[in-house]
Amino acid sequence: MKKTLLLLLLCTCSLQAQITKNYNEAPLQQVLNELSESYDLIFSFSNETVKNKIITLAINNTPLDEVLTTLKTLTHLNFKKISDRQVVVSSPGNKVEVCGYLFDETTNEPLSYASISIESTKTGTIANDDGFFQLGTIDQNASITIQYVGYKDKVMKASSFKASSCPRIPLFIQSTSLAEVLIVEYITTGIDKNIDGSFRISNEEIGILPGQSEPDIFQSIQLIPGINSPDETATGIQIRGGSPDQNLVLWDDIKMYNTGHFFGMFSAFNPNVVKSAKIFKGGADPKYGDRVSGVIDISSDKKIPKKFSGGAGVNGTHADIFMKVPVAKPVGLVLSARRSYTDIFETPTYNALSEKVFQNTKIVENPNQTPVTGEEEDDDEEEREEAIAENNFFFYDASAKLIIDASENDKILASTIYTNNDLAFEINDEEDLITDDLEIQNKGASLSWEGTKLVHFHHSLKAYYSKYDSDYLFTERQELQIERQSVRKNTVEDVGLDFNITYDLNTKNSLMLGYQFSNSEVSYAITREAEFETPINESDRVKNNANTIYASYKFLPKNKSFINLGIRTSHYSIIDQFYIEPRVNIEYPITNLLRIKATGELRYQPISQLIEFEDTQLRLENNLWIHANQEVPVLKSTQFSTGLLFSKKGWNFEVDGYYKNIDGLTSVTNGFNTINSDLSTGESIIYGIDVLLKKKFENFRTWIGYTFNDIKYTFPEIQEISFSGNNDITHNFRISNTYEINDWEFSLGWLWRSGTPFTNADLVNDEIEYGAANAKRLPEYHRLDISAIYRFDFNKTSNWRGQIGVSTQNVYNRQVPISISYRVDDNATTGEIELDRLQQESLGITPNVVLRIYF
């Protein structure tokens, strides 16, 4: 028996040794492929490493080590055995072969399908089933980023792979285990889709967009189907039929009550310090509360800058500067500031924007050097003295953030922001002095501590303070004596904290439990052309304490499906009631290319904005924040969505259907100044479909977005039957294109949408008589936007670089009415009562130029 086994062993060895090969000027890749079979080996190499290598080689029962030595001599490459069956082929010199095995630091299990990328080239690879990856031969100074769902990102220098061939690399679990990016470049670079259905906008990565010479977070997200702004402003964002005040907007965890500059034409957040923004159209995590529509969670930098850097720029309306400063090894500081120069110098950009913003206000009605209508001092006098009108408007904002890495697993962040819009309008005819002063501020601060304990436990403690002030004062003076004065004030002061603990059961399951508290105080005051001696009718400071407990369970199995089950329970002291908000968010891959998704949620909102129409003066920013009370109920939203997502070879196709019911609306909240001056309560029912089709062809990207909306309001006290909502834009279609070549980027986009509904009216017996609510529609709206950016370096040895951007909105200058309202007025000539139909026209052609320098 022993002799038989020995004979078999000798025969086997003999068979294995019989390897005879002759290669005459053969490609190296072919030789290695054949030797892999002959010697039962795996040769690991990049195509670039073996490219154009031709060799002549003869093998006659040659031992493997001798073959590898010969190959090294012939090719001047390194051939290193890292196991009995694997040989790594690499280039010598300043380059190094990068490969390794990824594993869980705690369980020691291999991490399959992790993402490994080279920062400088934006190329990479995916780890195999055993956690093995190989990038080939790269520059030893290159930085390599390793990412895996549920684990902290790991950044390594290629030079670290010199010490050990294909080392074992541990990865550590982190609390953001389920925030996986499902589709990179959902629309364009920097706009990604997360597996939880949210969208992530990265300012550093975002590409050029139509009509934008530099990014604006609020303008950028309007490219996503289901998100639009009927009034063309950046801040008038309506998400799936909800109004702007129904969106939760956070800046570094600070609740923001004013989010715009220039009466909404720009967002109030300096894009140069925005790290990313997370946007939910639906299916929001239970940690987000107190609003019934979308969520816009904006964050500035969280990483300590490695070196001092910054930038400055100027465009058609304002200038800005920002700096990122490494204070010490564990401490960094990020600073930014912006200010308009419109009170000093007016550009074509400002003139185009102000024409839209100030239309139907006295600023447009009384431009410089135009007479002001008034009583004749003398019937025989034919000439009136001219009135001089002066508009002094500017805005500014500033932010600061302190970043402290208290330990390897603990980070402390302190952030502040201040925004201001200031308008002073004055009319002086030498006898009368009429002034309108409007100032809007939002300031806030936040402090957070995030950390990891015992690997699987993660905690987050956050506190914030936010204060919003809107202060309008109209004064009419005659010979320096105050004749009339009107006031409109609104203040919101909000203090809150949030504490939560997350426990990762494993890489697929996590549980989170949290508590939130907020104390918000709201007050407002309104007088309308009252005599100065009349007391101001000011509301009491209404307080609301909100106590909330929330929890969620997240499950992310290996097939990359996603389940998030959450619940939120809140008590509002102003109503003295409990509100329970269940939430569910599911996404499941049917195949590798096709996914299905569904969400469902119940949400409540105790604070909202009313439209104050009775002010007859400036008619700007007439929204008032107010707490729910006996007349204004807590808003309640019930919403569901379901859809399909297809992705293959640069093609993305998504269709999403949704239903939303918002109950507790008031007529004033939704702007029914044309129907009834009294408050009435109703609801909206919204059906919609969002569709996106996108394709990337190397440096060219094109995408088509379409939204269908059917928004019906029901207000029994206004009209017995339902009618179209004020924001019922039935069809919204957008096509956008971007192209990159060398240092240039170009973008072209066209937007078309249905006209908004409006209510017709006539004058009967000196009073307005309205027709059926929103029974008519305005003309369809469309415009063409273009933009271009050129990026340049000052020299190759310096970090200084720059860019020049140009853009034009509404290239063919088509202006149509986008809203209509009415007011009764006295004809200055005849003295008769007339009906004024006020049409808010769309934005005209708006050019802009930006110059930016980075250092």
Tab-separated table of C-alpha atoms in Angstrom, residues 432-811:
chain	number	residue	atom	x	y	z
A	432	ASP	CA	-43.262	115.425	3.072
A	433	LEU	CA	-40.751	112.747	3.953
A	434	ILE	CA	-41.991	109.179	3.568
A	435	THR	CA	-39.739	106.315	4.672
A	436	ASP	CA	-40.027	102.543	4.565
A	437	ASP	CA	-37.506	100.632	6.659
A	438	LEU	CA	-37.381	96.835	6.550
A	439	GLU	CA	-34.765	94.719	8.305
A	440	ILE	CA	-34.739	90.927	8.455
A	441	GLN	CA	-32.248	89.017	10.590
A	442	ASN	CA	-31.605	85.410	11.494
A	443	LYS	CA	-28.819	84.549	13.878
A	444	GLY	CA	-27.979	81.279	15.511
A	445	ALA	CA	-25.407	79.083	17.190
A	446	SER	CA	-24.967	75.368	17.765
A	447	LEU	CA	-22.727	73.055	19.769
A	448	SER	CA	-22.396	69.339	19.147
A	449	TRP	CA	-20.407	66.389	20.475
A	450	GLU	CA	-20.273	63.199	18.440
A	451	GLY	CA	-18.395	60.094	19.470
A	452	THR	CA	-18.013	56.332	19.517
A	453	LYS	CA	-17.704	54.157	22.595
A	454	LEU	CA	-16.927	50.441	22.745
A	455	VAL	CA	-16.921	50.258	18.926
A	456	HIS	CA	-20.654	49.584	18.604
A	457	PHE	CA	-22.057	52.503	20.639
A	458	HIS	CA	-22.311	55.952	19.067
A	459	HIS	CA	-23.640	59.066	20.741
A	460	SER	CA	-24.615	62.509	19.539
A	461	LEU	CA	-25.371	65.499	21.748
A	462	LYS	CA	-26.443	68.740	20.055
A	463	ALA	CA	-27.774	72.085	21.246
A	464	TYR	CA	-28.823	75.125	19.211
A	465	TYR	CA	-30.116	78.671	19.486
A	466	SER	CA	-31.902	80.542	16.690
A	467	LYS	CA	-33.492	83.986	16.592
A	468	TYR	CA	-35.435	85.504	13.710
A	469	ASP	CA	-36.416	89.187	13.578
A	470	SER	CA	-38.452	90.922	10.889
A	471	ASP	CA	-39.010	94.608	11.536
A	472	TYR	CA	-40.906	96.911	9.143
A	473	LEU	CA	-41.620	100.572	9.876
A	474	PHE	CA	-43.499	103.023	7.629
A	475	THR	CA	-43.347	106.669	8.612
A	476	GLU	CA	-44.810	109.779	6.994
A	477	ARG	CA	-43.481	113.078	8.224
A	478	GLN	CA	-44.593	116.620	7.364
A	479	GLU	CA	-42.184	119.337	8.317
A	480	LEU	CA	-40.389	116.814	10.539
A	481	GLN	CA	-43.584	116.006	12.452
A	482	ILE	CA	-44.803	112.385	12.298
A	483	GLU	CA	-48.237	112.261	10.697
A	484	ARG	CA	-48.681	108.498	10.205
A	485	GLN	CA	-46.821	105.408	11.200
A	486	SER	CA	-47.294	101.691	10.476
A	487	VAL	CA	-45.513	98.779	12.079
A	488	ARG	CA	-45.141	95.107	11.262
A	489	LYS	CA	-42.883	93.028	13.504
A	490	ASN	CA	-42.293	89.322	13.862
A	491	THR	CA	-39.886	87.568	16.225
A	492	VAL	CA	-39.123	83.882	16.702
A	493	GLU	CA	-36.688	82.729	19.386
A	494	ASP	CA	-35.909	79.020	19.477
A	495	VAL	CA	-33.666	77.025	21.827
A	496	GLY	CA	-33.311	73.262	21.644
A	497	LEU	CA	-31.226	70.169	22.208
A	498	ASP	CA	-31.016	66.682	20.770
A	499	PHE	CA	-29.425	63.592	22.300
A	500	ASN	CA	-29.363	60.153	20.732
A	501	ILE	CA	-27.552	56.829	21.095
A	502	THR	CA	-27.046	54.357	18.263
A	503	TYR	CA	-26.129	50.727	18.818
A	504	ASP	CA	-24.821	48.684	15.896
A	505	LEU	CA	-25.990	45.123	16.440
A	506	ASN	CA	-23.749	44.145	13.527
A	507	THR	CA	-22.856	45.518	10.093
A	508	LYS	CA	-26.441	45.038	8.928
A	509	ASN	CA	-28.593	46.126	11.890
A	510	SER	CA	-28.646	49.231	14.062
A	511	LEU	CA	-30.960	50.724	16.672
A	512	MET	CA	-31.240	54.413	17.569
A	513	LEU	CA	-33.024	56.059	20.498
A	514	GLY	CA	-33.167	59.821	20.946
A	515	TYR	CA	-34.720	62.705	22.850
A	516	GLN	CA	-35.346	66.281	21.669
A	517	PHE	CA	-36.432	69.394	23.514
A	518	SER	CA	-37.209	72.818	22.118
A	519	ASN	CA	-38.579	76.032	23.541
A	520	SER	CA	-39.843	78.460	20.922
A	521	GLU	CA	-41.317	81.906	21.549
A	522	VAL	CA	-43.196	83.813	18.843
A	523	SER	CA	-44.544	87.360	18.845
A	524	TYR	CA	-45.796	89.787	16.229
A	525	ALA	CA	-47.180	93.311	16.028
A	526	ILE	CA	-49.183	94.970	13.246
A	527	THR	CA	-50.608	98.459	12.821
A	528	ARG	CA	-51.940	99.729	9.495
A	529	GLU	CA	-51.570	103.409	8.672
A	530	ALA	CA	-52.550	104.215	12.254
A	531	GLU	CA	-52.199	107.603	13.888
A	532	PHE	CA	-48.983	107.751	15.811
A	533	GLU	CA	-50.831	108.155	19.097
A	534	THR	CA	-52.757	104.917	18.576
A	535	PRO	CA	-51.309	102.070	20.691
A	536	ILE	CA	-49.598	99.312	18.759
A	537	ASN	CA	-51.627	96.091	18.705
A	538	GLU	CA	-48.905	93.684	19.796
A	539	SER	CA	-49.421	90.001	20.478
A	540	ASP	CA	-48.148	88.351	23.636
A	541	ARG	CA	-45.009	86.256	23.398
A	542	VAL	CA	-46.484	82.830	22.793
A	543	LYS	CA	-44.324	79.980	24.089
A	544	ASN	CA	-44.312	76.341	23.089
A	545	ASN	CA	-42.309	73.622	24.787
A	546	ALA	CA	-41.861	70.533	22.664
A	547	ASN	CA	-40.677	67.265	24.195
A	548	THR	CA	-39.998	64.424	21.776
A	549	ILE	CA	-38.825	60.832	22.013
A	550	TYR	CA	-37.867	59.117	18.762
A	551	ALA	CA	-36.515	55.727	17.770
A	552	SER	CA	-35.549	53.902	14.601
A	553	TYR	CA	-34.407	50.481	13.452
A	554	LYS	CA	-32.290	50.230	10.299
A	555	PHE	CA	-31.581	47.041	8.416
A	556	LEU	CA	-29.161	46.844	5.497
A	557	PRO	CA	-28.698	43.236	4.360
A	558	LYS	CA	-25.953	42.027	2.038
A	559	ASN	CA	-28.144	42.384	-1.062
A	560	LYS	CA	-28.094	46.173	-0.389
A	561	SER	CA	-31.771	46.494	0.314
A	562	PHE	CA	-32.763	48.978	3.004
A	563	ILE	CA	-35.385	49.094	5.737
A	564	ASN	CA	-35.857	51.978	8.153
A	565	LEU	CA	-38.683	51.735	10.683
A	566	GLY	CA	-39.128	54.763	12.922
A	567	ILE	CA	-41.490	56.448	15.317
A	568	ARG	CA	-41.625	59.894	16.848
A	569	THR	CA	-43.780	60.949	19.802
A	570	SER	CA	-44.087	64.642	20.699
A	571	HIS	CA	-45.921	66.727	23.261
A	572	TYR	CA	-46.628	70.392	22.425
A	573	SER	CA	-47.414	72.515	25.461
A	574	ILE	CA	-49.257	75.172	23.465
A	575	ILE	CA	-51.922	72.609	22.550
A	576	ASP	CA	-51.260	70.256	25.482
A	577	GLN	CA	-51.542	67.178	23.287
A	578	PHE	CA	-49.395	64.223	22.273
A	579	TYR	CA	-48.709	63.484	18.614
A	580	ILE	CA	-47.426	60.139	17.322
A	581	GLU	CA	-45.617	59.989	13.983
A	582	PRO	CA	-44.862	56.511	12.550
A	583	ARG	CA	-42.462	56.357	9.594
A	584	VAL	CA	-41.330	53.612	7.250
A	585	ASN	CA	-38.825	53.649	4.401
A	586	ILE	CA	-38.058	50.530	2.337
A	587	GLU	CA	-35.915	49.965	-0.737
A	588	TYR	CA	-35.316	46.543	-2.293
A	589	PRO	CA	-33.286	45.409	-5.335
A	590	ILE	CA	-35.312	43.205	-7.684
A	591	THR	CA	-32.201	42.708	-9.817
A	592	ASN	CA	-28.738	44.254	-9.955
A	593	LEU	CA	-30.181	46.942	-12.222
A	594	LEU	CA	-33.696	47.520	-10.879
A	595	ARG	CA	-34.858	48.580	-7.430
A	596	ILE	CA	-38.271	49.240	-5.907
A	597	LYS	CA	-38.944	51.600	-3.023
A	598	ALA	CA	-41.776	52.749	-0.778
A	599	THR	CA	-42.247	55.235	2.049
A	600	GLY	CA	-45.022	56.145	4.452
A	601	GLU	CA	-45.135	58.720	7.217
A	602	LEU	CA	-47.306	60.837	9.481
A	603	ARG	CA	-45.977	64.272	10.462
A	604	TYR	CA	-47.104	67.315	12.485
A	605	GLN	CA	-46.129	71.009	12.499
A	606	PRO	CA	-46.928	73.391	15.389
A	607	ILE	CA	-45.557	76.600	13.806
A	608	SER	CA	-46.225	77.998	10.328
A	609	GLN	CA	-46.370	81.212	8.356
A	610	LEU	CA	-49.446	83.360	7.788
A	611	ILE	CA	-49.763	85.771	4.866
A	612	GLU	CA	-50.479	89.280	6.168
A	613	PHE	CA	-52.289	91.053	3.323
A	614	GLU	CA	-53.691	94.181	4.870
A	615	ASP	CA	-50.441	96.090	4.835
A	616	THR	CA	-50.878	98.754	2.160
A	617	GLN	CA	-47.336	100.047	2.187
A	618	LEU	CA	-44.254	98.246	0.877
A	619	ARG	CA	-45.855	94.780	0.441
A	620	LEU	CA	-42.546	92.918	0.804
A	621	GLU	CA	-41.915	89.934	3.106
A	622	ASN	CA	-45.466	89.905	4.446
A	623	ASN	CA	-45.144	86.425	5.980
A	624	LEU	CA	-45.581	86.090	9.730
A	625	TRP	CA	-44.465	83.095	11.776
A	626	ILE	CA	-47.164	82.133	14.268
A	627	HIS	CA	-47.798	79.254	16.659
A	628	ALA	CA	-50.832	77.045	16.329
A	629	ASN	CA	-53.751	78.297	18.428
A	630	GLN	CA	-57.537	78.087	18.620
A	631	GLU	CA	-57.887	79.512	15.100
A	632	VAL	CA	-54.739	78.121	13.467
A	633	PRO	CA	-54.535	74.342	13.996
A	634	VAL	CA	-51.472	72.118	14.116
A	635	LEU	CA	-50.680	70.971	10.580
A	636	LYS	CA	-50.939	67.253	9.919
A	637	SER	CA	-49.434	65.517	6.898
A	638	THR	CA	-50.063	61.950	5.776
A	639	GLN	CA	-47.912	60.905	2.838
A	640	PHE	CA	-46.981	57.801	0.889
A	641	SER	CA	-44.733	57.171	-2.087
A	642	THR	CA	-43.623	54.249	-4.215
A	643	GLY	CA	-41.336	53.980	-7.209
A	644	LEU	CA	-38.798	52.206	-9.400
A	645	LEU	CA	-35.138	52.953	-9.993
A	646	PHE	CA	-33.116	51.607	-12.938
A	647	SER	CA	-29.384	52.146	-13.449
A	648	LYS	CA	-27.028	50.717	-16.069
A	649	LYS	CA	-23.904	51.925	-17.888
A	650	GLY	CA	-24.439	55.634	-17.308
A	651	TRP	CA	-28.226	55.451	-17.739
A	652	ASN	CA	-30.404	56.393	-14.759
A	653	PHE	CA	-34.171	56.160	-14.864
A	654	GLU	CA	-36.411	56.804	-11.887
A	655	VAL	CA	-40.164	57.106	-11.513
A	656	ASP	CA	-41.761	57.955	-8.185
A	657	GLY	CA	-45.483	58.286	-7.464
A	658	TYR	CA	-46.722	59.942	-4.284
A	659	TYR	CA	-49.803	60.959	-2.301
A	660	LYS	CA	-49.855	63.687	0.332
A	661	ASN	CA	-52.694	64.977	2.481
A	662	ILE	CA	-52.074	68.119	4.560
A	663	ASP	CA	-54.829	68.870	7.055
A	664	GLY	CA	-55.201	71.990	9.206
A	665	LEU	CA	-54.439	74.558	6.511
A	666	THR	CA	-55.888	78.020	6.982
A	667	SER	CA	-57.058	80.341	4.224
A	668	VAL	CA	-54.596	83.034	5.268
A	669	THR	CA	-51.746	80.532	5.468
A	670	ASN	CA	-52.232	79.720	1.804
A	671	GLY	CA	-52.733	83.267	0.587
A	672	PHE	CA	-56.464	83.536	-0.024
A	673	ASN	CA	-56.579	87.312	0.214
A	674	THR	CA	-58.877	87.224	-2.805
A	675	ILE	CA	-61.608	85.202	-1.112
A	676	ASN	CA	-62.258	85.919	2.532
A	677	SER	CA	-60.547	88.109	5.099
A	678	ASP	CA	-61.592	85.747	7.896
A	679	LEU	CA	-59.682	82.592	8.787
A	680	SER	CA	-61.107	79.319	7.528
A	681	THR	CA	-59.702	75.826	7.845
A	682	GLY	CA	-59.220	73.269	5.088
A	683	GLU	CA	-56.949	70.637	3.632
A	684	SER	CA	-54.952	69.842	0.520
A	685	ILE	CA	-54.775	66.524	-1.301
A	686	ILE	CA	-51.803	66.053	-3.610
A	687	TYR	CA	-51.172	63.361	-6.198
A	688	GLY	CA	-47.925	63.448	-8.120
A	689	ILE	CA	-45.373	61.611	-10.235
A	690	ASP	CA	-41.668	62.465	-10.469
A	691	VAL	CA	-39.680	61.143	-13.436
A	692	LEU	CA	-35.949	61.413	-14.146
A	693	LEU	CA	-33.990	60.143	-17.149
A	694	LYS	CA	-30.235	60.756	-17.227
A	695	LYS	CA	-27.351	59.619	-19.402
A	696	LYS	CA	-23.639	60.310	-19.225
A	697	PHE	CA	-21.437	60.160	-22.327
A	698	GLU	CA	-17.879	60.637	-21.082
A	699	ASN	CA	-17.669	64.439	-20.596
A	700	PHE	CA	-21.247	65.141	-21.681
A	701	ARG	CA	-24.268	64.710	-19.418
A	702	THR	CA	-27.912	65.195	-20.197
A	703	TRP	CA	-30.948	64.692	-18.002
A	704	ILE	CA	-34.681	65.170	-18.308
A	705	GLY	CA	-36.896	65.780	-15.309
A	706	TYR	CA	-40.679	65.798	-15.287
A	707	THR	CA	-43.221	66.255	-12.499
A	708	PHE	CA	-46.976	65.845	-12.664
A	709	ASN	CA	-48.930	67.420	-9.805
A	710	ASP	CA	-52.624	67.480	-8.996
A	711	ILE	CA	-53.187	69.692	-5.948
A	712	LYS	CA	-56.733	70.143	-4.707
A	713	TYR	CA	-57.762	72.411	-1.829
A	714	THR	CA	-60.935	71.912	0.148
A	715	PHE	CA	-62.124	74.905	2.210
A	716	PRO	CA	-65.883	74.523	2.849
A	717	GLU	CA	-66.210	78.075	4.176
A	718	ILE	CA	-64.764	79.480	0.953
A	719	GLN	CA	-66.263	77.186	-1.685
A	720	GLU	CA	-68.433	74.081	-1.435
A	721	ILE	CA	-66.453	72.111	-3.995
A	722	SER	CA	-62.709	71.519	-4.126
A	723	PHE	CA	-60.553	73.733	-6.303
A	724	SER	CA	-56.977	73.842	-7.598
A	725	GLY	CA	-54.352	74.873	-5.079
A	726	ASN	CA	-52.428	78.111	-5.480
A	727	ASN	CA	-49.288	76.091	-6.277
A	728	ASP	CA	-50.983	73.567	-8.572
A	729	ILE	CA	-48.462	73.452	-11.421
A	730	THR	CA	-49.794	70.454	-13.310
A	731	HIS	CA	-46.804	69.830	-15.567
A	732	ASN	CA	-43.199	70.744	-14.894
A	733	PHE	CA	-40.590	69.733	-17.492
A	734	ARG	CA	-36.855	70.436	-17.494
A	735	ILE	CA	-34.021	69.359	-19.778
A	736	SER	CA	-30.431	70.121	-18.816
A	737	ASN	CA	-27.058	69.482	-20.423
A	738	THR	CA	-23.469	69.917	-19.288
A	739	TYR	CA	-20.202	69.494	-21.158
A	740	GLU	CA	-16.606	69.551	-19.928
A	741	ILE	CA	-13.528	70.070	-22.088
A	742	ASN	CA	-10.084	70.806	-20.675
A	743	ASP	CA	-10.521	73.707	-18.237
A	744	TRP	CA	-13.964	74.700	-19.534
A	745	GLU	CA	-17.448	73.695	-18.412
A	746	PHE	CA	-20.639	74.585	-20.261
A	747	SER	CA	-24.293	74.118	-19.370
A	748	LEU	CA	-27.585	74.677	-21.174
A	749	GLY	CA	-31.054	74.104	-19.727
A	750	TRP	CA	-34.658	74.724	-20.684
A	751	LEU	CA	-37.582	74.802	-18.251
A	752	TRP	CA	-41.259	74.627	-19.181
A	753	ARG	CA	-44.222	74.414	-16.842
A	754	SER	CA	-47.962	74.976	-16.720
A	755	GLY	CA	-49.291	78.298	-15.533
A	756	THR	CA	-50.512	78.649	-11.948
A	757	PRO	CA	-54.223	79.039	-11.176
A	758	PHE	CA	-55.755	82.356	-10.115
A	759	THR	CA	-59.141	83.776	-9.174
A	760	ASN	CA	-60.807	86.307	-11.441
A	761	ALA	CA	-62.421	89.407	-9.906
A	762	ASP	CA	-64.553	92.449	-10.788
A	763	LEU	CA	-65.510	95.666	-9.036
A	764	VAL	CA	-69.172	95.774	-7.928
A	765	ASN	CA	-70.498	98.680	-5.858
A	766	ASP	CA	-66.968	99.803	-5.037
A	767	GLU	CA	-66.132	96.354	-3.612
A	768	ILE	CA	-64.227	93.390	-5.052
A	769	GLU	CA	-66.416	90.524	-6.188
A	770	TYR	CA	-64.510	87.304	-6.827
A	771	GLY	CA	-65.344	84.488	-9.193
A	772	ALA	CA	-64.856	80.781	-8.589
A	773	ALA	CA	-61.678	80.083	-6.612
A	774	ASN	CA	-58.643	79.489	-8.817
A	775	ALA	CA	-60.840	78.767	-11.827
A	776	LYS	CA	-58.478	80.358	-14.354
A	777	ARG	CA	-54.839	79.783	-15.219
A	778	LEU	CA	-51.979	82.050	-16.135
A	779	PRO	CA	-50.008	81.511	-19.355
A	780	GLU	CA	-47.482	78.701	-19.485
A	781	TYR	CA	-44.010	79.533	-18.291
A	782	HIS	CA	-40.713	78.690	-19.971
A	783	ARG	CA	-37.172	80.024	-20.116
A	784	LEU	CA	-33.704	79.104	-21.423
A	785	ASP	CA	-30.631	79.314	-19.158
A	786	ILE	CA	-26.955	79.059	-20.090
A	787	SER	CA	-23.671	79.202	-18.184
A	788	ALA	CA	-19.936	78.675	-18.665
A	789	ILE	CA	-16.972	78.388	-16.307
A	790	TYR	CA	-13.252	78.604	-17.045
A	791	ARG	CA	-10.830	77.322	-14.378
A	792	PHE	CA	-7.145	78.267	-14.331
A	793	ASP	CA	-3.972	77.990	-12.247
A	794	PHE	CA	-1.666	80.937	-11.648
A	795	ASN	CA	1.402	78.689	-11.872
A	796	LYS	CA	2.247	75.033	-11.394
A	797	THR	CA	4.201	75.526	-8.166
A	798	SER	CA	1.550	77.592	-6.386
A	799	ASN	CA	-1.735	76.633	-4.744
A	800	TRP	CA	-3.314	79.785	-6.118
A	801	ARG	CA	-6.001	79.123	-8.697
A	802	GLY	CA	-9.068	80.836	-10.025
A	803	GLN	CA	-12.182	80.648	-12.127
A	804	ILE	CA	-14.331	82.937	-14.215
A	805	GLY	CA	-18.007	82.157	-14.656
A	806	VAL	CA	-20.681	83.742	-16.813
A	807	SER	CA	-24.382	82.909	-16.897
A	808	THR	CA	-27.652	84.179	-18.278
A	809	GLN	CA	-31.105	83.281	-17.057
A	810	ASN	CA	-34.058	83.643	-19.433
A	811	VAL	CA	-31.920	84.123	-22.539
